[in-house]
Amino acid sequence: MDAELPFSNLFLRGRLRQSLSKEEEHRLEAMISETADLKDGSIISRRGELCHRSTLLVDGFVLRNINSNGKRHIVCIQVPGDFVDLHGFALRRLDHDLVTVGAARVAYVPHEELNRTMEELPHLTRVLWFATLLDAAIHREWIMKMEQLTADNRLAHLFCELWHRLNFVGRADPDGYDLPLTQIDLADTCGTTSIHMNRIIGKLRRMGLVEFKRGRVTIPDRQALEQFARFTPDYLYGDGELHLPSDF
Amino acid sequence: MDAELPFSNLFLRGRLRQSLSKEEEHRLEAMISETADLKDGSIISRRGELCHRSTLLVDGFVLRNINSNGKRHIVCIQVPGDFVDLHGFALRRLDHDLVTVGAARVAYVPHEELNRTMEELPHLTRVLWFATLLDAAIHREWIMKMEQLTADNRLAHLFCELWHRLNFVGRADPDGYDLPLTQIDLADTCGTTSIHMNRIIGKLRRMGLVEFKRGRVTIPDRQALEQFARFTPDYLYGDGELHLPSDF
DNA sequence: CGTTCCCTTGAGTAGTTTCAATACTTGTGG
DNA sequence: CCACAAGTATTGAAACTACTCAAGGGAACG
């Protein structure tokens, strides 16, 4: 199947992908007009620009940034399989920038194709809609964790979320995953300073919960980390309390 | 027009509503199966339940709550004209609770009607999709403000956002608006304690930026408040940097 | 082989929470 | 109509979390 659908086969894997018919899966792959290999720091989409295509992340990581008062704020981290700027199809202009971290491979889908899908394939349309609302659910969880948790819990929570999301698409090992972020990136994601982030990383390492070296997150005891972070993966819409009905 | 479309006439007013045809406007109104007057604290929709209809908020306010570790966290505040649980149509189960604050009037739209719309009216479908992604954009701004701002700025930012959103639907005066929240509600929205919220409200009042008494927000100088909050309304997709093209 | 990021550590300060105590409001039933 | 209860609002003091300023060490890249 991977050979058949080389670019779109990770989309919603482990979640709503199971509800796609073979025809829909092939249509999704066929919508791709072009692919590209991007290097670190490439801008996929810029705030305020009119969007004419959307980008499927095939490999690598992408950050959603909002700049305000000269500071960068990371509001979401995208992983392989994510349709990173599908929001731009309905919003027409994005409120944030999309930037790669590390090398990334992407596939572009022109908005004319999405328009055609909306007219012809309502079920696939609804699945695409779902994918954008999954991002919104993740946003809400982030708001909650910013409201509730201290910086060390927030970092632990982020590491837990990324493990699950990468695990859905087969990019996580039982004891960790690759992650090309700097401590500065993590600080901008958790709403703290790089100095404080550095101390927190040390604290979690000394507690034996998680080891972070640039490029790799190592989690010796995931259950302990999730408990510390007060993390439950339900909001990612895999299994759990919010699991989807089979007749979606 | 209000007489013709008594329940749906505020939907996306001041934003994408202008792109709806007369036919689409009437279709939206016709999708409503039922209306209800709810009292304070009514639960519109509960986390984890299968959704079979979505709710248009005609009058009043609704909170989106996530409970975690015994604490309530408010992740969004909905105002009249908002399609408060349209997310439930694509997500099938919501990740949060929807609860009224103060008396509210709502209109229900069965999901069969939305399914029919998806099959018959792709443009209206896209407008509905847009409405859900507007929520996502607001979520992102909240993440950014939680990452960046101190509690006093956050509260000011919230008051600014609500003024603009209420102004879109004609529910704001130049110098303020009605808002039936308690200081506890505001604290749970800004991610702080009610004690600290109380001190912050006093501080903003003494600074002459905003007066809050239960039921009413008074803003003597909106420009000064917006500057203090570092607020720009672009992310609400009215006018401004992210304004929508006329051919949506 | 130097420049540029990135990481690390210390000390003082600002912002926020917690605990504790008291008053004000609002709605309810006698 | 008053009394009471429950929720809401206010204030002070101590403890904690995180930020800023400052300075140095390390790694990666041309």
XYZ file of C-alpha atoms (C1' of nucleotides) in Angstrom:
556
model
C 0.000 0.000 0.000
C 2.852 2.357 0.775
C 4.145 1.738 -2.693
C 0.749 2.576 -4.133
C 0.200 5.714 -2.077
C 3.702 6.983 -1.452
C 2.776 10.499 -0.295
C -0.631 10.305 1.342
C -0.452 6.959 3.143
C 0.244 8.452 6.575
C -2.704 10.873 6.511
C -4.906 10.255 9.597
C -3.299 6.858 10.085
C -4.449 5.274 13.324
C -7.494 7.528 13.393
C -10.060 8.282 10.736
C -8.088 6.782 7.868
C -9.863 3.478 8.364
C -13.116 5.081 7.201
C -11.681 5.995 3.794
C -12.665 3.784 0.889
C -10.036 2.613 -1.591
C -11.453 5.085 -4.077
C -11.102 7.957 -1.618
C -7.566 6.941 -0.733
C -6.585 6.976 -4.380
C -8.364 10.248 -4.981
C -6.408 11.824 -2.146
C -3.141 10.637 -3.633
C -4.230 11.758 -7.089
C -4.942 15.293 -5.881
C -1.223 15.810 -5.343
C 0.193 17.992 -8.108
C 3.794 18.229 -7.052
C 6.233 17.199 -4.339
C 9.311 18.876 -2.899
C 12.218 18.298 -0.576
C 12.683 21.278 1.717
C 15.628 22.142 3.886
C 15.619 23.356 7.456
C 13.885 26.679 7.971
C 11.926 26.692 4.708
C 8.755 28.739 4.789
C 5.824 26.707 3.489
C 3.204 29.363 3.972
C 3.237 32.888 5.289
C 0.676 34.725 7.379
C -1.622 36.924 5.337
C -0.827 35.468 1.919
C -3.657 34.138 -0.204
C -3.439 30.333 -0.272
C -3.832 28.518 -3.572
C -2.659 25.101 -2.518
C -2.329 23.044 0.653
C 0.609 21.019 1.841
C 0.740 17.446 3.026
C 3.744 16.747 5.246
C 5.271 13.482 4.061
C 8.377 13.459 6.206
C 9.912 15.791 8.775
C 8.515 18.419 11.118
C 6.793 21.761 10.604
C 6.107 24.535 13.117
C 3.134 26.884 13.133
C 4.469 30.232 14.302
C 2.782 33.465 15.260
C 5.056 36.468 15.657
C 3.989 39.154 18.061
C 5.954 42.050 19.468
C 9.136 40.745 17.908
C 8.849 37.347 19.540
C 8.118 34.025 17.905
C 5.448 31.815 19.415
C 4.955 28.223 18.343
C 1.257 27.317 18.453
C 1.423 23.822 16.952
C 3.954 21.223 15.848
C 3.096 19.167 12.779
C 4.300 15.626 12.204
C 4.389 13.372 9.119
C 0.936 12.657 7.727
C -0.442 16.055 8.753
C -2.135 18.245 6.174
C -0.266 21.253 7.504
C -2.069 24.142 5.856
C -5.398 22.645 4.979
C -6.794 25.452 7.163
C -5.749 27.791 4.368
C -8.325 26.215 2.056
C -11.269 27.437 4.102
C -9.596 30.481 5.674
C -8.016 31.661 2.406
C -5.320 33.477 4.386
C -3.544 31.890 7.316
C -3.081 33.722 10.596
C 0.329 32.101 11.128
C 3.545 31.091 9.365
C 4.447 27.498 8.553
C 8.156 26.720 8.768
C 10.086 23.468 8.522
C 12.461 22.318 11.266
C 15.051 20.015 9.828
C 14.775 18.597 6.317
C 11.241 17.838 5.216
C 9.434 16.266 2.279
C 6.075 17.690 1.283
C 3.337 17.141 -1.311
C 1.198 19.967 -2.678
C -2.530 19.785 -3.383
C -3.997 22.627 -5.491
C -7.162 24.181 -4.134
C -8.979 23.522 -7.416
C -8.626 19.835 -6.590
C -10.068 20.380 -3.140
C -12.965 22.314 -4.646
C -13.667 19.432 -6.984
C -13.568 17.032 -4.045
C -16.069 19.174 -2.168
C -18.458 18.932 -5.077
C -17.996 15.259 -5.789
C -17.016 13.452 -2.599
C -18.849 14.677 0.502
C -17.524 11.906 2.706
C -13.895 12.599 1.862
C -14.634 16.294 2.377
C -15.930 15.547 5.822
C -12.792 13.580 6.629
C -10.665 16.536 5.543
C -12.815 18.817 7.699
C -12.270 16.396 10.574
C -8.509 16.663 10.084
C -8.608 20.444 10.532
C -10.773 20.126 13.632
C -8.338 17.639 15.094
C -5.859 20.515 15.037
C -8.435 22.663 16.834
C -8.838 19.982 19.514
C -5.064 19.933 19.958
C -5.122 23.739 20.238
C -7.716 23.492 23.003
C -5.601 21.001 24.902
C -2.664 23.384 24.614
C -4.765 26.252 25.969
C -5.775 24.057 28.870
C -2.233 22.993 29.604
C -0.999 26.584 29.466
C -3.759 27.584 31.866
C -3.130 24.733 34.235
C 0.388 23.389 34.183
C 3.769 24.671 35.264
C 6.545 24.720 32.698
C 7.984 21.307 33.619
C 4.568 19.663 33.284
C 4.007 21.473 30.002
C 7.228 20.140 28.523
C 6.423 16.624 29.688
C 2.941 16.991 28.188
C 4.390 18.069 24.858
C 6.734 15.083 24.769
C 3.809 12.758 25.520
C 1.620 14.283 22.806
C 4.356 14.010 20.200
C 5.025 10.386 21.093
C 1.391 9.468 20.497
C 1.061 11.459 17.300
C 4.280 9.995 15.922
C 3.202 6.540 17.039
C 0.009 6.833 14.986
C 2.116 7.185 11.859
C 4.774 4.660 12.830
C 7.496 7.164 13.623
C 7.885 6.464 17.336
C 9.825 3.740 19.106
C 8.610 2.322 22.422
C 11.306 4.303 24.220
C 11.422 7.527 22.238
C 11.536 9.288 18.899
C 13.604 11.613 16.732
C 12.868 15.320 17.130
C 15.052 18.006 15.528
C 14.089 20.859 17.853
C 16.425 23.098 19.831
C 15.881 24.077 23.436
C 14.899 27.489 22.118
C 12.179 25.901 19.977
C 10.892 23.997 22.989
C 10.895 27.194 25.053
C 8.872 29.032 22.392
C 6.443 26.095 22.359
C 5.984 25.909 26.110
C 5.783 29.655 26.652
C 8.936 30.021 28.681
C 12.501 31.258 28.218
C 15.326 29.143 26.849
C 17.144 29.579 30.154
C 14.259 28.189 32.149
C 13.734 25.476 29.531
C 17.308 24.369 30.012
C 16.799 23.998 33.755
C 13.538 22.095 33.229
C 15.125 19.664 30.790
C 17.794 18.994 33.397
C 15.188 18.496 36.072
C 13.197 15.957 34.029
C 16.423 14.148 33.173
C 17.468 13.962 36.834
C 13.984 12.698 37.683
C 14.533 9.897 35.163
C 11.411 10.855 33.209
C 12.781 11.945 29.863
C 16.113 12.558 28.203
C 16.383 15.244 25.549
C 19.350 15.712 23.276
C 18.981 17.695 20.099
C 17.602 15.259 17.594
C 16.279 12.653 19.986
C 13.778 12.283 22.821
C 14.301 9.242 25.042
C 11.479 8.114 27.336
C 12.534 5.276 29.652
C 9.127 4.937 31.356
C 6.311 6.437 29.345
C 3.670 5.732 31.946
C 5.608 7.665 34.568
C 6.056 10.585 32.193
C 2.368 10.651 31.292
C 1.404 10.608 34.927
C 3.753 13.480 35.693
C 2.350 15.447 32.742
C -1.249 14.543 33.643
C -1.512 13.443 30.052
C -4.331 11.423 28.539
C -4.344 10.928 24.767
C -8.135 11.017 24.294
C -8.111 14.400 22.592
C -6.051 12.971 19.735
C -9.104 10.955 18.651
C -7.449 7.564 18.416
C -8.798 5.070 20.918
C -10.199 6.239 24.217
C -13.104 8.285 25.431
C -13.536 10.194 22.179
C -13.061 7.262 19.760
C -14.932 7.631 16.514
C -17.977 5.567 15.622
C -17.392 2.970 12.914
C -20.023 4.506 10.630
C -18.298 7.866 10.201
C -34.126 40.712 7.060
C -34.076 40.025 10.777
C -37.766 39.272 10.585
C -37.133 36.841 7.762
C -34.178 35.068 9.391
C -34.877 35.391 13.078
C -32.411 32.758 14.300
C -29.540 32.665 11.853
C -29.161 36.326 10.918
C -26.168 36.930 13.173
C -24.125 33.994 11.852
C -20.731 35.281 10.588
C -22.094 38.813 10.440
C -19.355 41.317 9.657
C -17.209 38.538 8.214
C -18.022 35.857 5.692
C -21.783 36.343 5.802
C -21.566 38.749 2.894
C -20.545 35.877 0.613
C -23.758 33.948 1.261
C -26.411 34.085 -1.429
C -30.042 34.687 -0.494
C -30.697 31.043 -1.199
C -27.929 29.947 1.132
C -29.119 32.283 3.869
C -32.596 30.836 3.669
C -31.268 27.310 3.575
C -29.318 27.957 6.755
C -32.423 29.230 8.500
C -34.459 26.327 7.135
C -32.034 23.777 8.573
C -33.132 24.736 12.077
C -35.410 22.078 13.510
C -36.107 23.499 16.923
C -35.289 26.381 19.251
C -34.991 26.641 23.004
C -34.558 29.113 25.831
C -31.958 27.893 28.273
C -31.234 29.136 31.752
C -27.885 29.813 33.352
C -25.624 26.792 33.612
C -27.444 24.635 31.055
C -25.284 21.994 29.426
C -25.663 22.145 25.640
C -23.236 19.379 24.850
C -21.051 17.110 26.920
C -17.584 15.784 26.256
C -17.560 12.298 24.819
C -21.221 12.128 23.823
C -22.109 11.330 20.230
C -23.423 14.507 18.567
C -26.552 14.317 16.445
C -27.266 18.003 16.089
C -25.415 21.285 16.285
C -26.390 24.439 18.113
C -26.561 27.991 16.870
C -26.301 30.542 19.661
C -28.999 33.145 19.034
C -28.643 35.144 22.230
C -26.492 34.921 25.352
C -23.085 33.430 26.097
C -21.693 29.907 26.109
C -18.421 28.600 27.559
C -16.322 25.757 26.212
C -14.918 23.963 29.244
C -12.356 21.240 29.657
C -12.133 19.656 33.074
C -8.824 18.248 34.130
C -7.658 17.122 37.542
C -10.818 18.444 39.110
C -10.357 21.951 37.750
C -12.420 23.687 35.100
C -10.613 25.391 32.246
C -12.394 27.687 29.839
C -10.902 27.342 26.359
C -13.297 29.565 24.404
C -16.185 31.960 24.958
C -18.987 31.932 22.404
C -21.109 34.950 21.566
C -24.419 35.371 19.696
C -24.222 34.239 16.083
C -21.681 31.500 16.836
C -22.369 27.944 15.739
C -21.190 26.668 19.083
C -20.856 22.947 18.508
C -20.514 22.722 14.766
C -17.193 21.019 15.557
C -19.277 18.090 16.754
C -20.514 17.489 13.208
C -17.074 16.543 11.899
C -15.592 15.301 15.188
C -18.688 13.248 16.142
C -17.704 13.538 19.812
C -16.570 16.795 21.374
C -13.490 16.982 23.561
C -15.096 19.627 25.792
C -18.360 20.623 27.485
C -20.550 23.486 26.298
C -22.320 25.357 29.089
C -24.410 28.530 29.078
C -23.560 31.510 31.291
C -26.657 33.526 31.923
C -29.897 32.941 30.050
C -29.432 31.945 26.419
C -31.529 31.296 23.337
C -30.392 28.611 20.932
C -31.460 26.987 17.662
C -30.740 23.349 16.838
C -29.681 22.000 13.443
C -29.888 18.204 12.966
C -26.825 16.599 11.447
C -28.924 15.017 8.684
C -29.536 18.560 7.455
C -25.824 19.295 7.502
C -25.160 16.084 5.592
C -27.668 17.138 2.977
C -26.015 20.538 2.742
C -22.644 18.899 2.217
C -24.048 16.972 -0.721
C -25.983 19.807 -2.291
C -24.340 23.110 -1.435
C -20.530 23.002 -1.500
C -20.153 26.762 -1.082
C -22.310 26.897 2.027
C -20.416 23.868 3.314
C -17.172 25.725 2.866
C -18.554 28.706 4.761
C -19.521 26.405 7.632
C -16.048 24.892 7.518
C -14.634 28.410 7.651
C -16.686 29.120 10.774
C -15.105 26.193 12.610
C -11.619 27.251 11.535
C -12.284 30.751 12.801
C -12.580 29.117 16.220
C -9.248 27.402 15.592
C -7.654 30.767 14.753
C -9.021 32.182 18.004
C -7.597 29.164 19.831
C -4.174 29.878 18.331
C -4.322 33.492 19.461
C -5.180 32.299 22.949
C -2.213 29.924 22.942
C -0.004 32.804 21.872
C -1.346 35.122 24.516
C -0.917 32.471 27.223
C 2.656 31.938 26.069
C 3.476 35.607 25.905
C 1.386 37.785 28.195
C 1.143 38.275 31.925
C -2.257 37.867 33.539
C -3.183 41.560 33.365
C -2.420 41.708 29.649
C -4.334 38.488 29.118
C -7.441 39.873 30.750
C -7.201 43.084 28.730
C -6.744 40.990 25.586
C -9.861 38.973 26.373
C -11.920 42.115 26.888
C -10.677 43.470 23.542
C -11.469 40.264 21.691
C -14.969 40.092 23.104
C -15.657 43.708 22.193
C -14.766 43.057 18.554
C -16.680 39.792 18.318
C -19.752 41.339 19.918
C -19.390 44.384 17.707
C -19.547 42.185 14.595
C -23.005 41.057 15.634
C -24.205 44.420 16.919
C -24.011 43.572 20.609
C -21.306 46.036 21.638
C -21.567 49.727 22.466
C -18.673 52.067 21.723
C -17.804 52.133 25.423
C -18.507 48.561 26.485
C -20.822 45.569 26.479
C -22.840 43.276 28.709
C -21.033 40.187 29.963
C -22.529 37.881 32.599
C -19.267 36.357 33.823
C -17.984 36.175 37.387
C -14.416 36.904 38.404
C -14.012 33.161 38.830
C -15.052 32.610 35.217
C -12.541 35.215 34.088
C -9.827 33.564 36.189
C -10.553 30.157 34.624
C -10.393 31.812 31.205
C -7.110 33.612 31.787
C -5.408 30.721 33.542
C -5.015 32.370 36.912
C -6.631 32.235 40.350
C -9.727 34.195 41.315
C -7.670 36.006 43.947
C -5.124 37.204 41.443
C -7.910 38.010 38.963
C -9.481 40.247 41.566
C -6.253 42.195 42.020
C -5.796 42.486 38.259
C -9.309 43.814 37.734
C -8.561 46.437 40.376
C -5.289 47.309 38.702
C -6.881 47.802 35.275
C -9.634 49.889 36.861
C -7.116 52.106 38.662
C -5.204 52.472 35.403
C -8.428 53.739 33.825
C -8.329 51.056 31.139
C -11.406 48.989 31.859
C -14.120 48.724 34.468
C -15.625 45.338 35.233
C -18.707 44.798 37.302
C -20.593 41.534 37.050
C -22.803 41.904 34.037
C -21.000 44.782 32.358
C -17.616 45.661 30.882
C -16.953 49.380 30.480
C -14.109 50.522 28.250
C -13.544 54.276 28.417
C -10.666 54.315 25.908
C -10.593 51.257 23.704
C -7.435 52.269 21.903
C -5.526 52.528 25.175
C -6.812 49.123 26.266
C -5.855 47.504 22.968
C -2.382 48.970 23.165
C -1.939 47.698 26.698
C -3.146 44.239 25.639
C -1.025 44.307 22.464
C -4.240 43.414 20.713
C -4.846 43.486 16.985
C -8.128 42.117 15.670
C -6.772 40.643 12.428
C -7.144 37.046 13.580
C -10.917 37.506 13.810
C -11.049 37.707 9.995
C -13.040 40.903 9.682
C -11.118 43.736 8.074
C -7.375 43.883 8.396
C -4.380 41.899 7.292
C -6.302 38.646 6.923
C -9.438 40.053 5.240
C -11.188 37.642 2.945
C -11.159 37.983 -0.824
C -14.477 39.018 -2.338
C -14.696 35.837 -4.425
C -14.818 33.425 -1.504
C 39.834 28.339 12.786
C 36.959 31.718 13.734
C 32.000 32.898 13.812
C 27.599 31.838 15.029
C 24.312 29.461 17.250
C 23.216 26.704 21.123
C 23.660 25.178 25.806
C 24.711 25.949 30.810
C 24.986 28.165 35.396
C 24.386 31.951 39.106
C 22.075 35.779 41.399
C 18.538 39.100 41.990
C 13.773 40.444 40.794
C 9.012 40.277 39.188
C 4.796 37.818 38.820
C 1.730 34.448 40.728
C 0.028 31.108 44.048
C -1.379 29.528 48.410
C -3.302 29.979 52.856
C -6.093 32.603 55.801
C -9.537 35.684 57.048
C -13.384 38.859 56.184
C -17.107 41.161 53.773
C -20.463 41.652 50.245
C -24.508 39.743 47.104
C -28.000 37.013 45.743
C -31.527 33.897 46.164
C -34.444 30.966 49.185
C -37.576 29.533 52.651
C -39.746 30.561 56.879
C -39.838 40.799 55.277
C -36.129 38.907 57.593
C -32.694 35.304 58.268
C -29.828 32.269 56.460
C -26.929 29.918 53.142
C -24.151 29.760 49.252
C -21.588 31.790 46.198
C -18.756 35.825 45.052
C -15.511 39.546 46.020
C -11.636 41.655 48.684
C -7.251 42.080 51.285
C -2.641 40.614 53.588
C 1.484 37.835 54.103
C 4.587 34.112 52.911
C 6.225 30.866 49.548
C 7.105 29.530 45.042
C 7.757 29.797 39.929
C 9.698 31.966 36.242
C 12.100 36.045 34.216
C 15.969 39.101 33.440
C 20.670 40.209 33.362
C 25.205 38.497 33.093
C 28.875 35.574 31.852
C 31.137 31.485 30.004
C 31.515 26.965 27.596
C 30.443 23.918 23.750
C 29.149 22.389 19.164
C 28.440 23.002 14.323
C 29.487 25.099 9.975
C 31.687 27.630 6.529
